Short mmCIF file of C-alpha atoms in Angstrom, two decimals:
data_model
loop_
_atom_site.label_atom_id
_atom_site.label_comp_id
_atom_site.label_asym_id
_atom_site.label_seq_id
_atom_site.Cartn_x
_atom_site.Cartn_y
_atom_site.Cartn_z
CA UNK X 56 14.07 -17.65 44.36
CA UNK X 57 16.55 -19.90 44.89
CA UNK X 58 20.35 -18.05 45.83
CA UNK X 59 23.47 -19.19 44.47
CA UNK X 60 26.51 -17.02 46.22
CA UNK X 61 30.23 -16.95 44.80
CA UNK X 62 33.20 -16.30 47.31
CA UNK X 63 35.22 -14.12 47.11
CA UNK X 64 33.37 -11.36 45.00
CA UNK X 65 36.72 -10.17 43.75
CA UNK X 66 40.25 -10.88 44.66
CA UNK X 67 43.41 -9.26 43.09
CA UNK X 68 46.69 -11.90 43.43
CA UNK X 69 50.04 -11.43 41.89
CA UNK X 70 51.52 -13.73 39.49
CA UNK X 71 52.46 -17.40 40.00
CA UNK X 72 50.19 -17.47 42.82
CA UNK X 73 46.94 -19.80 43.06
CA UNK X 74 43.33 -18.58 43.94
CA UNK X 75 40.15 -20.57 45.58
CA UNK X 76 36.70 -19.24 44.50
CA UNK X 77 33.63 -20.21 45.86
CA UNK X 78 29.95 -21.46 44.43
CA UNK X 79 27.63 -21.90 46.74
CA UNK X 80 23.89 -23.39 46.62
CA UNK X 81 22.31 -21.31 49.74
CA UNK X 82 19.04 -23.50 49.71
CA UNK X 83 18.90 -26.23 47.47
CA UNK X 84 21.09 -29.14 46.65
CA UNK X 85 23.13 -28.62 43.31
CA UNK X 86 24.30 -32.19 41.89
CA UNK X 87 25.52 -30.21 38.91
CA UNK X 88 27.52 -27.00 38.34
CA UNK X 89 29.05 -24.78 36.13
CA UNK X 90 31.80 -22.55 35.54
CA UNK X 91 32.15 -19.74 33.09
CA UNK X 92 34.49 -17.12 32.49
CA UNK X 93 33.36 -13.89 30.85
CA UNK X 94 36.16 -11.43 29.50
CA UNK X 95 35.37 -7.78 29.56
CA UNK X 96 32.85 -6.87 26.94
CA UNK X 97 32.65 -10.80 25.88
CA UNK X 98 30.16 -13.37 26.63
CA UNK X 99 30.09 -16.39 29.01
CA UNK X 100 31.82 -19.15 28.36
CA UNK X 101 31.64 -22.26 29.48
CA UNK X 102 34.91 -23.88 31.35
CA UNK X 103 33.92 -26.91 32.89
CA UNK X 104 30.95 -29.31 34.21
CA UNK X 105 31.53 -29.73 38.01
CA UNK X 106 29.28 -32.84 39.06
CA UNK X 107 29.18 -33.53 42.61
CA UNK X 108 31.44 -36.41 43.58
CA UNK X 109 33.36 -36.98 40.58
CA UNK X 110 35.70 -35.50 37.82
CA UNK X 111 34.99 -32.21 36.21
CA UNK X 112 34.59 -32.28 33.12
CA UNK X 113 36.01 -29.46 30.86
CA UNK X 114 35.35 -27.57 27.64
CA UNK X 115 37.54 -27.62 25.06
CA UNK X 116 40.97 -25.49 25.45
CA UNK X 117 40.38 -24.96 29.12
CA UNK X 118 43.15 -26.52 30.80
CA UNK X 119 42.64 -28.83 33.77
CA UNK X 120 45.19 -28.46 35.22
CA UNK X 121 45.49 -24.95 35.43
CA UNK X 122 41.30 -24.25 36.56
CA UNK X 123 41.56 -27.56 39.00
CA UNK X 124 37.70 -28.02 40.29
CA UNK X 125 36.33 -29.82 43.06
CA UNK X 126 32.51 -30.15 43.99
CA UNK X 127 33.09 -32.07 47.12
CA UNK X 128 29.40 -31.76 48.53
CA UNK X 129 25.68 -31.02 46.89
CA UNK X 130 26.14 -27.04 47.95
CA UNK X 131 29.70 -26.61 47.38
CA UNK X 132 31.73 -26.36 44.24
CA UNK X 133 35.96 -24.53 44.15
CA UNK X 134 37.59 -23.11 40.96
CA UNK X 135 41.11 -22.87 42.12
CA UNK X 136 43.46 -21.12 39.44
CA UNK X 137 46.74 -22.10 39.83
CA UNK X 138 50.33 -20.06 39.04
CA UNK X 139 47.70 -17.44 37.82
CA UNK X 140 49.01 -15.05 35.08
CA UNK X 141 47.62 -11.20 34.12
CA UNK X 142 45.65 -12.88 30.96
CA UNK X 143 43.92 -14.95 33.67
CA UNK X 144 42.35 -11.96 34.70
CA UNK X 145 38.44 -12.40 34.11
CA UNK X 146 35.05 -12.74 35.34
CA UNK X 147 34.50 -15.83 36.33
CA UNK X 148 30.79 -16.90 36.86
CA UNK X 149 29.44 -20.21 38.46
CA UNK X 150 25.42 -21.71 37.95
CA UNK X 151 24.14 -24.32 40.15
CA UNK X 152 21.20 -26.43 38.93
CA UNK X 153 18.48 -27.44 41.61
CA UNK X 154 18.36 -31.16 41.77
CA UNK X 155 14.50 -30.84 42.51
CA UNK X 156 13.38 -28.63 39.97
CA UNK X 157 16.49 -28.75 37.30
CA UNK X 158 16.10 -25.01 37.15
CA UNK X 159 20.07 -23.51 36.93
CA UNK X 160 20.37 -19.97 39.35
CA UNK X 161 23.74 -18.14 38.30
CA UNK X 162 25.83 -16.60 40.97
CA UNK X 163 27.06 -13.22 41.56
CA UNK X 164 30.49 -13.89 39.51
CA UNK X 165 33.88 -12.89 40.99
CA UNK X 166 36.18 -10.65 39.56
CA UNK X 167 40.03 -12.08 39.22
CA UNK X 168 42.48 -9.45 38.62
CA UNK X 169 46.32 -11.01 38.29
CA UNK X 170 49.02 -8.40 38.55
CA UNK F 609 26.69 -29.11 18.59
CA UNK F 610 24.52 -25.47 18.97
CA UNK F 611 24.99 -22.32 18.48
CA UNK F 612 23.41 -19.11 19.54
CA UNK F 613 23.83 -15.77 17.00
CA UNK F 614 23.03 -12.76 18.34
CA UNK F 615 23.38 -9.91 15.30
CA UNK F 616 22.96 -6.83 17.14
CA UNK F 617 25.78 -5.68 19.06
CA UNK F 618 24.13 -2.49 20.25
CA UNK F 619 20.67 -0.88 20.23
CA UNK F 620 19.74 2.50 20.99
CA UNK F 621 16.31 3.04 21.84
CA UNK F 622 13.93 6.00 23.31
CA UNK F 623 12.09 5.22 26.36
CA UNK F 624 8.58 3.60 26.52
CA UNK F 625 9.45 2.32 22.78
CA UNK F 626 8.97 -1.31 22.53
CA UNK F 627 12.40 -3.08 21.57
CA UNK F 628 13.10 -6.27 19.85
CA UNK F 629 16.40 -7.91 20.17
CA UNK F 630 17.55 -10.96 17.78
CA UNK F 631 18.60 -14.03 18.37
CA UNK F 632 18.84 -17.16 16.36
CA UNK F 633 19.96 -20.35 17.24
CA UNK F 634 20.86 -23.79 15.57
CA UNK F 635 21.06 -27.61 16.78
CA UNK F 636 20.20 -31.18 15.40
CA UNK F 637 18.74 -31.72 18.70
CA UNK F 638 15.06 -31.50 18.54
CA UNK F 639 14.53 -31.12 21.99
CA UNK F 640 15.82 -28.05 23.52
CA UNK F 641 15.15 -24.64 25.60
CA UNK F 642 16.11 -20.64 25.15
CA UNK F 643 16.58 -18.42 27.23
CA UNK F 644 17.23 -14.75 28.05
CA UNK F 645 19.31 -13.04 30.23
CA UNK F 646 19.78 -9.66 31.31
CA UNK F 647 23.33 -8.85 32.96
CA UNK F 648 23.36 -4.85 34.11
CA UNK F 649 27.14 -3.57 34.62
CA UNK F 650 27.22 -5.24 38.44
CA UNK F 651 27.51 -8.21 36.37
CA UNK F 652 24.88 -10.50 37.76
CA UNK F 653 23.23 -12.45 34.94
CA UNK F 654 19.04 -12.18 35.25
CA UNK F 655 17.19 -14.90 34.10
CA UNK F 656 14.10 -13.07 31.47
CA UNK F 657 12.72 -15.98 30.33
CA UNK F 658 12.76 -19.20 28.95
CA UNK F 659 11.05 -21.07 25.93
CA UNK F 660 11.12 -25.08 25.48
CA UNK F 661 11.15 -26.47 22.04
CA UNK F 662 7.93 -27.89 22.35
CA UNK F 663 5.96 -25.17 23.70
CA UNK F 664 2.76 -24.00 21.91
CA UNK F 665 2.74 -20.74 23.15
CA UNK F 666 5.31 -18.26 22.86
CA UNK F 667 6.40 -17.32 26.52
CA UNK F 668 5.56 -14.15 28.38
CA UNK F 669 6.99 -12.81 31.78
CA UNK F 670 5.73 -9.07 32.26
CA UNK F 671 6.67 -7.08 30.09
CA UNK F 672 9.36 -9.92 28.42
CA UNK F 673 7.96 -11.68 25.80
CA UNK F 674 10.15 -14.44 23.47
CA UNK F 675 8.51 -14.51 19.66
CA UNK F 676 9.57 -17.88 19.09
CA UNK F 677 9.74 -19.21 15.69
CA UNK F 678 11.06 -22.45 15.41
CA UNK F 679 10.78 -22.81 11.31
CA UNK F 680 13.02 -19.95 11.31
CA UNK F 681 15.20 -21.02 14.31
CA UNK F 682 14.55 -17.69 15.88
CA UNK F 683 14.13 -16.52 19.88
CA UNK F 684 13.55 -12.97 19.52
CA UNK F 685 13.14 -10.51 23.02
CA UNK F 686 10.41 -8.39 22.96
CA UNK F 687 10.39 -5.86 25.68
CA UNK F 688 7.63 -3.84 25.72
CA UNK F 689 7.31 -0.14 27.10
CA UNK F 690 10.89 -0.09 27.66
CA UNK F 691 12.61 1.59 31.12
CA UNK F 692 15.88 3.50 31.85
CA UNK F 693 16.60 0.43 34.16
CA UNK F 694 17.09 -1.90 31.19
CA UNK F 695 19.77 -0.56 29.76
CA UNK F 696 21.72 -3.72 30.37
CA UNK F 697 23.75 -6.32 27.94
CA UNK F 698 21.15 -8.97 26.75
CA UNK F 699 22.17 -12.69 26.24
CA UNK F 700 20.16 -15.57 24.40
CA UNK F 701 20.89 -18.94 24.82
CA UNK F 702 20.26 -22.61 24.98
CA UNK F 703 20.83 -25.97 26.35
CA UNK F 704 19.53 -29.58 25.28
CA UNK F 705 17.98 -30.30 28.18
CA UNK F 706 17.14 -27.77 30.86
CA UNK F 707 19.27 -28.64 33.48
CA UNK F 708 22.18 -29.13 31.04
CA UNK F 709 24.92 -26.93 30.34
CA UNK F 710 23.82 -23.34 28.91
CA UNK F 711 25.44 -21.47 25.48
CA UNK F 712 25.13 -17.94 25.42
CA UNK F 713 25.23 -15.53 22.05
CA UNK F 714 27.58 -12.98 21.93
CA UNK F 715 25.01 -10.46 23.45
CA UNK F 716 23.38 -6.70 22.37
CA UNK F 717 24.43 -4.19 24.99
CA UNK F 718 20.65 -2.34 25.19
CA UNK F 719 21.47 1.53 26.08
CA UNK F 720 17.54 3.28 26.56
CA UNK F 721 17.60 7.18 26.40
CA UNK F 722 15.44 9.55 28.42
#
């Protein structure tokens, strides 16, 4: 099936610093992806719409300018989290729908731990 | 807007029992799909299975099956001869369209005993 891989696969930072994560589509083209944070013991949910090319769009209460997202090709999409702080700390998850097939492969997730 | 309810936040069930987990779901929109998705404590989320609003037949990957009821706005998991290996937390959910954005219940965290 088709592989979606995340980047890094978990990263500790300290405070007030900013962090890049990775989505990649491995082999398929992904005009659309997503971004989810799960909390420990919570469910997914959603952060933002990343379309390829243009503006995220984000879920209510997630803050834009704090999750900044950029999906500048059809296999790459960044979550950078800037001045992260401990209650940042999360698993953050990314899906990638295949442009071909519109089926939506999930990626490893990456756990961010802020200390 | 939908939403996905997921009533059971734990199961406990013997091995090679058949288990059914709950879900039901509401929206206006009268086309839409459910899935399932097993995530095991790496974290990786499994895609089960999936159901479209407009399917006939209830669907059926090995031994996954969704009883779909749509009168009753219910997507319940059946897993049938169940395995130590899926002891895992279970999430249902469901977009509009199926390569829209997916909602996820709150999950049932599926622990089977030897």
């Amino acid at each position: 099936g088709a592989v979606v891989s995340q980047h890094p696969s978990w990263v500790i930072c300290k405070s007030g610093t900013s962090v890049k994560i990775e989505c990649r589509s491995l082999d398929f083209q992904a005009t659309t992806m997503f971004w989810y944070r799960q909390f420990p013991k919570q469910s997914l949910m959603l952060m933002a719409t990343s379309n390829e090319g243009s503006k995220a769009t984000y879920e209510q209460g997630v803050e834009k300018d704090k999750f900044l997202i950029n999906h500048a090709s059809l296999t790459l999409s960044t979550l950078t989290v800037t001045s992260a702080h401990p209650e940042d700390s999360s698993f953050y998850i990314c899906s990638a729908i295949d442009f071909r097939s519109y089926e939506q492969y999930f990626g490893p997730g990456t756990r961010l731990t802020v200390t | 807007a939908q939403k996905i309810t997921q009533t059971q936040p734990g199961m406990f069930v013997q091995e090679k029992e058949a288990v059914t987990l709950d879900c039901t779901y509401d929206t206006s929109d009268p086309s839409y799909g459910l899935f399932w998705y097993k995530q095991p404590s790496s974290g990786e989320m499994i895609f089960l299975i999936y159901q479209g609003s407009y399917d006939q037949q209830n669907a059926t990957e090995g031994r996954y099956s969704l009883n779909f009821q749509k009168a009753r706005k219910s997507a319940n998991l059946v897993i049938s001869a169940s395995q130590l290996g899926d002891s895992a937390m279970y999430f249902c959910a469901m977009s509009v369209n199926r390569d829209d954005k997916i909602i996820f219940g709150k999950g049932t965290r599926l622990h089977i005993l030897p």
